Amino acid sequence: MTANERVFVGDIQGCADELDALLDEIGFDPQRQSLFAVGDLVNRGPDSARVLRRMIELDAESVLGNHDLHLLARAAGAPARPRDTLDDVLAAADAPRLLHWLRHRPLVRGWDDLLLVHAGLHPAWDDPEGVARPLESEIQANRIPDRNPGLQFLTRVRHCNADGERPENEEEAGQGFQPWDRFYCGDRIVVFGHWSQRGRVEGAKVRGLDTGCVWGGELTAWIAEEDRFVAVPARRRYCDFD
């Protein structure tokens, strides 16, 4: 094992027990391994606050997903959605600390060999980190630019066409639209989540880690230096599909 392995974990969505089980299965050692999440740490699962506390305890990192942004919006006064399970965070005594930590996570995290993003990257972006930087500044200032197309792409894209246009309906994307990574031409491997129905993705330049734990699937990790996947089953189905 190398001195500082990078362990990437898929969409946790409040599944704290499964996160602990996955770390046990890996034999995670924070002295020689670093933990990075693809975002959507919270919501629809049972223990969002415990997931955030565990990430902070482990000095772990994450990019922001759409559910994380929704939690920040809720904290700023946005209305709840029918299947939200965020009250444990919002009512927690340490909510200010948890929200501050979350608010200061990036949208894109880059290394020389890898990029980490929640959903995907636009085919025209030569500098994804540069695209994300002003959006991150807005979020850190407690202003979430919900309608910004760059933020929407980073946190919500599944399908697009060669020009980076997204379909009106992701379930029936239509002619010319394909999974966003089919149009990705960058040199770095992209680690992403957000697409539980697609499941684990292993391509030449992509590793997709959302295997639907909150829906009763699995929680999956990818150990970059070993190019190895590890998964644990969900303890139960916490949320039903729409």
PDB file of C-alpha atoms in Angstrom:
ATOM      1  CA  MET A   1       0.000   0.000   0.000  1.00  0.00           C
ATOM      2  CA  THR A   2       1.293   3.474  -0.820  1.00  0.00           C
ATOM      3  CA  ALA A   3       1.873   6.105   1.837  1.00  0.00           C
ATOM      4  CA  ASN A   4      -1.186   8.196   1.041  1.00  0.00           C
ATOM      5  CA  GLU A   5      -3.837   6.261  -0.807  1.00  0.00           C
ATOM      6  CA  ARG A   6      -6.901   8.118  -2.031  1.00  0.00           C
ATOM      7  CA  VAL A   7     -10.192   6.410  -1.219  1.00  0.00           C
ATOM      8  CA  PHE A   8     -13.205   7.772  -3.099  1.00  0.00           C
ATOM      9  CA  VAL A   9     -16.720   6.943  -1.912  1.00  0.00           C
ATOM     10  CA  GLY A  10     -20.025   7.249  -3.766  1.00  0.00           C
ATOM     11  CA  ASP A  11     -23.236   9.034  -2.778  1.00  0.00           C
ATOM     12  CA  ILE A  12     -23.711   8.417   0.965  1.00  0.00           C
ATOM     13  CA  GLN A  13     -26.987  10.338   1.412  1.00  0.00           C
ATOM     14  CA  GLY A  14     -27.221   9.964   5.164  1.00  0.00           C
ATOM     15  CA  CYS A  15     -26.335   6.250   5.223  1.00  0.00           C
ATOM     16  CA  ALA A  16     -23.926   6.534   8.153  1.00  0.00           C
ATOM     17  CA  ASP A  17     -23.999   2.855   9.146  1.00  0.00           C
ATOM     18  CA  GLU A  18     -23.041   1.818   5.635  1.00  0.00           C
ATOM     19  CA  LEU A  19     -20.247   4.394   5.556  1.00  0.00           C
ATOM     20  CA  ASP A  20     -18.775   2.921   8.725  1.00  0.00           C
ATOM     21  CA  ALA A  21     -19.194  -0.610   7.347  1.00  0.00           C
ATOM     22  CA  LEU A  22     -17.449   0.373   4.116  1.00  0.00           C
ATOM     23  CA  LEU A  23     -14.533   1.937   5.979  1.00  0.00           C
ATOM     24  CA  ASP A  24     -14.254  -1.237   8.080  1.00  0.00           C
ATOM     25  CA  GLU A  25     -14.330  -3.393   4.940  1.00  0.00           C
ATOM     26  CA  ILE A  26     -11.499  -1.335   3.435  1.00  0.00           C
ATOM     27  CA  GLY A  27      -9.578  -1.293   6.706  1.00  0.00           C
ATOM     28  CA  PHE A  28      -9.451   2.476   6.353  1.00  0.00           C
ATOM     29  CA  ASP A  29      -6.480   4.036   8.127  1.00  0.00           C
ATOM     30  CA  PRO A  30      -6.476   7.856   8.208  1.00  0.00           C
ATOM     31  CA  GLN A  31      -2.747   7.797   8.904  1.00  0.00           C
ATOM     32  CA  ARG A  32      -2.027   6.446   5.436  1.00  0.00           C
ATOM     33  CA  GLN A  33      -5.254   6.949   3.511  1.00  0.00           C
ATOM     34  CA  SER A  34      -7.354   9.997   2.616  1.00  0.00           C
ATOM     35  CA  LEU A  35     -11.122   9.862   2.113  1.00  0.00           C
ATOM     36  CA  PHE A  36     -12.912  11.801  -0.619  1.00  0.00           C
ATOM     37  CA  ALA A  37     -16.664  11.715  -1.351  1.00  0.00           C
ATOM     38  CA  VAL A  38     -18.439  12.443  -4.632  1.00  0.00           C
ATOM     39  CA  GLY A  39     -21.046  14.617  -2.888  1.00  0.00           C
ATOM     40  CA  ASP A  40     -24.635  14.070  -1.799  1.00  0.00           C
ATOM     41  CA  LEU A  41     -23.483  13.324   1.701  1.00  0.00           C
ATOM     42  CA  VAL A  42     -26.949  14.075   3.025  1.00  0.00           C
ATOM     43  CA  ASN A  43     -30.703  13.617   2.534  1.00  0.00           C
ATOM     44  CA  ARG A  44     -33.185  10.798   2.013  1.00  0.00           C
ATOM     45  CA  GLY A  45     -31.192   8.536   4.309  1.00  0.00           C
ATOM     46  CA  PRO A  46     -31.534   8.398   8.106  1.00  0.00           C
ATOM     47  CA  ASP A  47     -28.363   9.965   9.515  1.00  0.00           C
ATOM     48  CA  SER A  48     -27.239  13.039   7.598  1.00  0.00           C
ATOM     49  CA  ALA A  49     -25.807  14.778  10.657  1.00  0.00           C
ATOM     50  CA  ARG A  50     -23.804  11.698  11.640  1.00  0.00           C
ATOM     51  CA  VAL A  51     -22.341  11.454   8.143  1.00  0.00           C
ATOM     52  CA  LEU A  52     -21.186  15.066   8.277  1.00  0.00           C
ATOM     53  CA  ARG A  53     -19.676  14.590  11.731  1.00  0.00           C
ATOM     54  CA  ARG A  54     -17.867  11.440  10.557  1.00  0.00           C
ATOM     55  CA  MET A  55     -16.406  13.222   7.551  1.00  0.00           C
ATOM     56  CA  ILE A  56     -15.144  16.052   9.748  1.00  0.00           C
ATOM     57  CA  GLU A  57     -13.753  13.579  12.306  1.00  0.00           C
ATOM     58  CA  LEU A  58     -11.788  11.791   9.571  1.00  0.00           C
ATOM     59  CA  ASP A  59     -10.532  15.064   8.055  1.00  0.00           C
ATOM     60  CA  ALA A  60     -12.192  13.823   4.865  1.00  0.00           C
ATOM     61  CA  GLU A  61     -13.011  15.864   1.780  1.00  0.00           C
ATOM     62  CA  SER A  62     -16.031  16.008  -0.518  1.00  0.00           C
ATOM     63  CA  VAL A  63     -17.319  17.925  -3.482  1.00  0.00           C
ATOM     64  CA  LEU A  64     -20.799  19.421  -3.291  1.00  0.00           C
ATOM     65  CA  GLY A  65     -23.758  17.540  -4.713  1.00  0.00           C
ATOM     66  CA  ASN A  66     -27.290  18.745  -5.409  1.00  0.00           C
ATOM     67  CA  HIS A  67     -28.595  17.403  -2.076  1.00  0.00           C
ATOM     68  CA  ASP A  68     -25.790  19.143  -0.194  1.00  0.00           C
ATOM     69  CA  LEU A  69     -26.710  22.405  -1.910  1.00  0.00           C
ATOM     70  CA  HIS A  70     -30.359  21.814  -1.009  1.00  0.00           C
ATOM     71  CA  LEU A  71     -29.398  21.466   2.658  1.00  0.00           C
ATOM     72  CA  LEU A  72     -27.521  24.779   2.498  1.00  0.00           C
ATOM     73  CA  ALA A  73     -30.547  26.374   0.823  1.00  0.00           C
ATOM     74  CA  ARG A  74     -32.858  24.939   3.516  1.00  0.00           C
ATOM     75  CA  ALA A  75     -30.619  26.418   6.198  1.00  0.00           C
ATOM     76  CA  ALA A  76     -30.944  29.789   4.458  1.00  0.00           C
ATOM     77  CA  GLY A  77     -34.756  29.576   4.464  1.00  0.00           C
ATOM     78  CA  ALA A  78     -35.707  27.593   1.353  1.00  0.00           C
ATOM     79  CA  PRO A  79     -38.779  25.340   1.681  1.00  0.00           C
ATOM     80  CA  ALA A  80     -38.556  21.640   2.407  1.00  0.00           C
ATOM     81  CA  ARG A  81     -39.238  18.997  -0.227  1.00  0.00           C
ATOM     82  CA  PRO A  82     -41.531  16.030   0.446  1.00  0.00           C
ATOM     83  CA  ARG A  83     -38.798  13.411   0.942  1.00  0.00           C
ATOM     84  CA  ASP A  84     -36.275  15.545   2.811  1.00  0.00           C
ATOM     85  CA  THR A  85     -34.597  13.933   5.824  1.00  0.00           C
ATOM     86  CA  LEU A  86     -32.531  16.953   6.860  1.00  0.00           C
ATOM     87  CA  ASP A  87     -34.111  17.903  10.175  1.00  0.00           C
ATOM     88  CA  ASP A  88     -31.424  16.099  12.157  1.00  0.00           C
ATOM     89  CA  VAL A  89     -28.850  18.508  10.721  1.00  0.00           C
ATOM     90  CA  LEU A  90     -30.964  21.652  10.902  1.00  0.00           C
ATOM     91  CA  ALA A  91     -32.001  21.019  14.516  1.00  0.00           C
ATOM     92  CA  ALA A  92     -28.574  19.877  15.734  1.00  0.00           C
ATOM     93  CA  ALA A  93     -26.747  21.850  18.409  1.00  0.00           C
ATOM     94  CA  ASP A  94     -23.662  21.757  16.196  1.00  0.00           C
ATOM     95  CA  ALA A  95     -25.555  22.726  13.020  1.00  0.00           C
ATOM     96  CA  PRO A  96     -23.495  25.928  12.514  1.00  0.00           C
ATOM     97  CA  ARG A  97     -20.269  23.903  12.473  1.00  0.00           C
ATOM     98  CA  LEU A  98     -21.671  21.222  10.148  1.00  0.00           C
ATOM     99  CA  LEU A  99     -23.114  23.756   7.704  1.00  0.00           C
ATOM    100  CA  HIS A 100     -19.955  25.865   7.717  1.00  0.00           C
ATOM    101  CA  TRP A 101     -17.872  22.815   6.851  1.00  0.00           C
ATOM    102  CA  LEU A 102     -20.249  21.790   4.075  1.00  0.00           C
ATOM    103  CA  ARG A 103     -20.488  25.300   2.647  1.00  0.00           C
ATOM    104  CA  HIS A 104     -16.726  25.386   2.182  1.00  0.00           C
ATOM    105  CA  ARG A 105     -16.451  22.193   0.139  1.00  0.00           C
ATOM    106  CA  PRO A 106     -15.478  22.639  -3.536  1.00  0.00           C
ATOM    107  CA  LEU A 107     -17.527  21.750  -6.592  1.00  0.00           C
ATOM    108  CA  VAL A 108     -14.491  20.282  -8.360  1.00  0.00           C
ATOM    109  CA  ARG A 109     -11.376  18.806  -6.766  1.00  0.00           C
ATOM    110  CA  GLY A 110      -8.394  18.178  -8.974  1.00  0.00           C
ATOM    111  CA  TRP A 111      -5.092  16.319  -8.924  1.00  0.00           C
ATOM    112  CA  ASP A 112      -2.557  15.822 -11.702  1.00  0.00           C
ATOM    113  CA  ASP A 113      -4.193  12.516 -12.610  1.00  0.00           C
ATOM    114  CA  LEU A 114      -7.798  12.823 -11.382  1.00  0.00           C
ATOM    115  CA  LEU A 115     -10.808  15.105 -11.175  1.00  0.00           C
ATOM    116  CA  LEU A 116     -13.590  14.690  -8.616  1.00  0.00           C
ATOM    117  CA  VAL A 117     -17.058  16.097  -9.355  1.00  0.00           C
ATOM    118  CA  HIS A 118     -20.568  15.202  -8.270  1.00  0.00           C
ATOM    119  CA  ALA A 119     -22.374  14.733 -11.597  1.00  0.00           C
ATOM    120  CA  GLY A 120     -20.213  15.523 -14.620  1.00  0.00           C
ATOM    121  CA  LEU A 121     -18.183  17.908 -16.758  1.00  0.00           C
ATOM    122  CA  HIS A 122     -19.174  19.945 -19.813  1.00  0.00           C
ATOM    123  CA  PRO A 123     -17.362  18.803 -22.991  1.00  0.00           C
ATOM    124  CA  ALA A 124     -16.195  22.353 -23.742  1.00  0.00           C
ATOM    125  CA  TRP A 125     -14.516  22.951 -20.379  1.00  0.00           C
ATOM    126  CA  ASP A 126     -10.715  22.997 -20.545  1.00  0.00           C
ATOM    127  CA  ASP A 127     -10.438  24.199 -16.935  1.00  0.00           C
ATOM    128  CA  PRO A 128     -13.224  22.723 -14.776  1.00  0.00           C
ATOM    129  CA  GLU A 129     -11.659  24.005 -11.574  1.00  0.00           C
ATOM    130  CA  GLY A 130     -11.627  27.511 -13.027  1.00  0.00           C
ATOM    131  CA  VAL A 131     -15.296  27.221 -13.963  1.00  0.00           C
ATOM    132  CA  ALA A 132     -16.133  26.088 -10.438  1.00  0.00           C
ATOM    133  CA  ARG A 133     -14.130  28.696  -8.533  1.00  0.00           C
ATOM    134  CA  PRO A 134     -16.511  31.701  -8.788  1.00  0.00           C
ATOM    135  CA  LEU A 135     -19.476  29.442  -8.052  1.00  0.00           C
ATOM    136  CA  GLU A 136     -17.727  28.158  -4.930  1.00  0.00           C
ATOM    137  CA  SER A 137     -17.141  31.739  -3.796  1.00  0.00           C
ATOM    138  CA  GLU A 138     -20.852  32.473  -4.125  1.00  0.00           C
ATOM    139  CA  ILE A 139     -21.775  29.382  -2.125  1.00  0.00           C
ATOM    140  CA  GLN A 140     -19.263  30.215   0.603  1.00  0.00           C
ATOM    141  CA  ALA A 141     -20.893  33.642   0.857  1.00  0.00           C
ATOM    142  CA  ASN A 142     -24.231  31.844   1.423  1.00  0.00           C
ATOM    143  CA  ARG A 143     -25.548  32.737  -2.027  1.00  0.00           C
ATOM    144  CA  ILE A 144     -26.367  29.587  -3.999  1.00  0.00           C
ATOM    145  CA  PRO A 145     -26.586  30.373  -7.731  1.00  0.00           C
ATOM    146  CA  ASP A 146     -29.201  27.698  -8.395  1.00  0.00           C
ATOM    147  CA  ARG A 147     -29.955  28.733 -11.953  1.00  0.00           C
ATOM    148  CA  ASN A 148     -26.368  29.024 -13.096  1.00  0.00           C
ATOM    149  CA  PRO A 149     -25.945  26.522 -15.957  1.00  0.00           C
ATOM    150  CA  GLY A 150     -22.420  25.675 -14.848  1.00  0.00           C
ATOM    151  CA  LEU A 151     -23.612  24.750 -11.367  1.00  0.00           C
ATOM    152  CA  GLN A 152     -26.482  22.767 -12.848  1.00  0.00           C
ATOM    153  CA  PHE A 153     -24.077  20.833 -15.055  1.00  0.00           C
ATOM    154  CA  LEU A 154     -21.619  20.077 -12.262  1.00  0.00           C
ATOM    155  CA  THR A 155     -24.278  18.830  -9.859  1.00  0.00           C
ATOM    156  CA  ARG A 156     -27.109  17.451 -12.019  1.00  0.00           C
ATOM    157  CA  VAL A 157     -26.020  16.377 -15.502  1.00  0.00           C
ATOM    158  CA  ARG A 158     -26.550  12.840 -16.682  1.00  0.00           C
ATOM    159  CA  HIS A 159     -27.048  13.127 -20.436  1.00  0.00           C
ATOM    160  CA  CYS A 160     -25.855  15.772 -22.868  1.00  0.00           C
ATOM    161  CA  ASN A 161     -24.993  16.128 -26.532  1.00  0.00           C
ATOM    162  CA  ALA A 162     -21.651  16.962 -28.147  1.00  0.00           C
ATOM    163  CA  ASP A 163     -22.269  20.672 -27.530  1.00  0.00           C
ATOM    164  CA  GLY A 164     -23.000  20.137 -23.853  1.00  0.00           C
ATOM    165  CA  GLU A 165     -26.741  20.768 -24.203  1.00  0.00           C
ATOM    166  CA  ARG A 166     -28.868  18.782 -21.767  1.00  0.00           C
ATOM    167  CA  PRO A 167     -32.189  17.096 -22.619  1.00  0.00           C
ATOM    168  CA  GLU A 168     -35.458  18.352 -21.230  1.00  0.00           C
ATOM    169  CA  ASN A 169     -36.226  14.880 -19.901  1.00  0.00           C
ATOM    170  CA  GLU A 170     -33.402  12.771 -18.490  1.00  0.00           C
ATOM    171  CA  GLU A 171     -35.574   9.649 -18.492  1.00  0.00           C
ATOM    172  CA  GLU A 172     -36.174   9.934 -22.240  1.00  0.00           C
ATOM    173  CA  ALA A 173     -33.103  11.837 -23.356  1.00  0.00           C
ATOM    174  CA  GLY A 174     -33.730  11.378 -27.073  1.00  0.00           C
ATOM    175  CA  GLN A 175     -31.573  11.276 -30.180  1.00  0.00           C
ATOM    176  CA  GLY A 176     -28.133  12.858 -29.958  1.00  0.00           C
ATOM    177  CA  PHE A 177     -28.003  12.705 -26.172  1.00  0.00           C
ATOM    178  CA  GLN A 178     -25.682  10.278 -24.429  1.00  0.00           C
ATOM    179  CA  PRO A 179     -24.142   9.931 -20.976  1.00  0.00           C
ATOM    180  CA  TRP A 180     -22.019  13.054 -20.487  1.00  0.00           C
ATOM    181  CA  ASP A 181     -18.754  11.109 -20.236  1.00  0.00           C
ATOM    182  CA  ARG A 182     -19.050   9.883 -23.843  1.00  0.00           C
ATOM    183  CA  PHE A 183     -18.091  13.430 -24.851  1.00  0.00           C
ATOM    184  CA  TYR A 184     -15.341  13.891 -22.270  1.00  0.00           C
ATOM    185  CA  CYS A 185     -11.943  14.396 -23.904  1.00  0.00           C
ATOM    186  CA  GLY A 186      -9.760  15.359 -20.948  1.00  0.00           C
ATOM    187  CA  ASP A 187      -6.583  13.606 -19.882  1.00  0.00           C
ATOM    188  CA  ARG A 188      -7.510  13.083 -16.231  1.00  0.00           C
ATOM    189  CA  ILE A 189      -9.761  10.333 -14.905  1.00  0.00           C
ATOM    190  CA  VAL A 190     -13.055  11.765 -13.616  1.00  0.00           C
ATOM    191  CA  VAL A 191     -14.553  10.302 -10.439  1.00  0.00           C
ATOM    192  CA  PHE A 192     -18.276  11.073 -10.129  1.00  0.00           C
ATOM    193  CA  GLY A 193     -21.597   9.978  -8.658  1.00  0.00           C
ATOM    194  CA  HIS A 194     -25.217  11.207  -8.938  1.00  0.00           C
ATOM    195  CA  TRP A 195     -26.525   8.458 -11.246  1.00  0.00           C
ATOM    196  CA  SER A 196     -27.677   5.519  -9.167  1.00  0.00           C
ATOM    197  CA  GLN A 197     -29.720   3.911 -11.929  1.00  0.00           C
ATOM    198  CA  ARG A 198     -26.607   3.678 -14.078  1.00  0.00           C
ATOM    199  CA  GLY A 199     -24.679   2.085 -11.238  1.00  0.00           C
ATOM    200  CA  ARG A 200     -20.945   1.558 -11.078  1.00  0.00           C
ATOM    201  CA  VAL A 201     -19.072   2.872 -14.102  1.00  0.00           C
ATOM    202  CA  GLU A 202     -15.557   1.825 -15.027  1.00  0.00           C
ATOM    203  CA  GLY A 203     -14.227   3.380 -18.207  1.00  0.00           C
ATOM    204  CA  ALA A 204     -10.892   4.472 -19.597  1.00  0.00           C
ATOM    205  CA  LYS A 205     -11.357   7.972 -18.163  1.00  0.00           C
ATOM    206  CA  VAL A 206     -14.205   7.635 -15.660  1.00  0.00           C
ATOM    207  CA  ARG A 207     -15.093   5.934 -12.400  1.00  0.00           C
ATOM    208  CA  GLY A 208     -18.762   6.248 -11.438  1.00  0.00           C
ATOM    209  CA  LEU A 209     -19.503   5.399  -7.809  1.00  0.00           C
ATOM    210  CA  ASP A 210     -23.219   5.945  -7.190  1.00  0.00           C
ATOM    211  CA  THR A 211     -24.590   2.462  -6.624  1.00  0.00           C
ATOM    212  CA  GLY A 212     -27.789   3.568  -4.901  1.00  0.00           C
ATOM    213  CA  CYS A 213     -27.175   2.840  -1.234  1.00  0.00           C
ATOM    214  CA  VAL A 214     -30.132   4.966  -0.114  1.00  0.00           C
ATOM    215  CA  TRP A 215     -32.367   3.046  -2.543  1.00  0.00           C
ATOM    216  CA  GLY A 216     -31.313  -0.318  -1.073  1.00  0.00           C
ATOM    217  CA  GLY A 217     -28.306  -0.896  -3.319  1.00  0.00           C
ATOM    218  CA  GLU A 218     -24.689  -0.640  -2.237  1.00  0.00           C
ATOM    219  CA  LEU A 219     -22.214   1.942  -1.012  1.00  0.00           C
ATOM    220  CA  THR A 220     -19.141   1.777  -3.213  1.00  0.00           C
ATOM    221  CA  ALA A 221     -15.582   3.015  -2.866  1.00  0.00           C
ATOM    222  CA  TRP A 222     -12.757   3.177  -5.372  1.00  0.00           C
ATOM    223  CA  ILE A 223      -9.157   3.049  -4.153  1.00  0.00           C
ATOM    224  CA  ALA A 224      -7.301   5.058  -6.777  1.00  0.00           C
ATOM    225  CA  GLU A 225      -3.769   3.801  -6.242  1.00  0.00           C
ATOM    226  CA  GLU A 226      -4.930   0.189  -6.515  1.00  0.00           C
ATOM    227  CA  ASP A 227      -7.655   0.820  -9.118  1.00  0.00           C
ATOM    228  CA  ARG A 228      -9.859  -1.341  -6.897  1.00  0.00           C
ATOM    229  CA  PHE A 229     -13.561  -1.148  -6.026  1.00  0.00           C
ATOM    230  CA  VAL A 230     -14.969  -2.125  -2.643  1.00  0.00           C
ATOM    231  CA  ALA A 231     -18.692  -2.180  -1.821  1.00  0.00           C
ATOM    232  CA  VAL A 232     -21.011  -3.009   1.069  1.00  0.00           C
ATOM    233  CA  PRO A 233     -24.768  -3.632   0.821  1.00  0.00           C
ATOM    234  CA  ALA A 234     -27.340  -1.217   2.185  1.00  0.00           C
ATOM    235  CA  ARG A 235     -28.868  -2.340   5.448  1.00  0.00           C
ATOM    236  CA  ARG A 236     -32.271  -1.606   4.001  1.00  0.00           C
ATOM    237  CA  ARG A 237     -34.051   0.544   1.436  1.00  0.00           C
ATOM    238  CA  TYR A 238     -34.406   3.990   2.971  1.00  0.00           C
ATOM    239  CA  CYS A 239     -36.222   5.697   0.104  1.00  0.00           C
ATOM    240  CA  ASP A 240     -38.333   4.618  -2.853  1.00  0.00           C
ATOM    241  CA  PHE A 241     -37.788   5.755  -6.430  1.00  0.00           C
ATOM    242  CA  ASP A 242     -40.103   8.443  -7.729  1.00  0.00           C
TER     243      ASP A 242
END
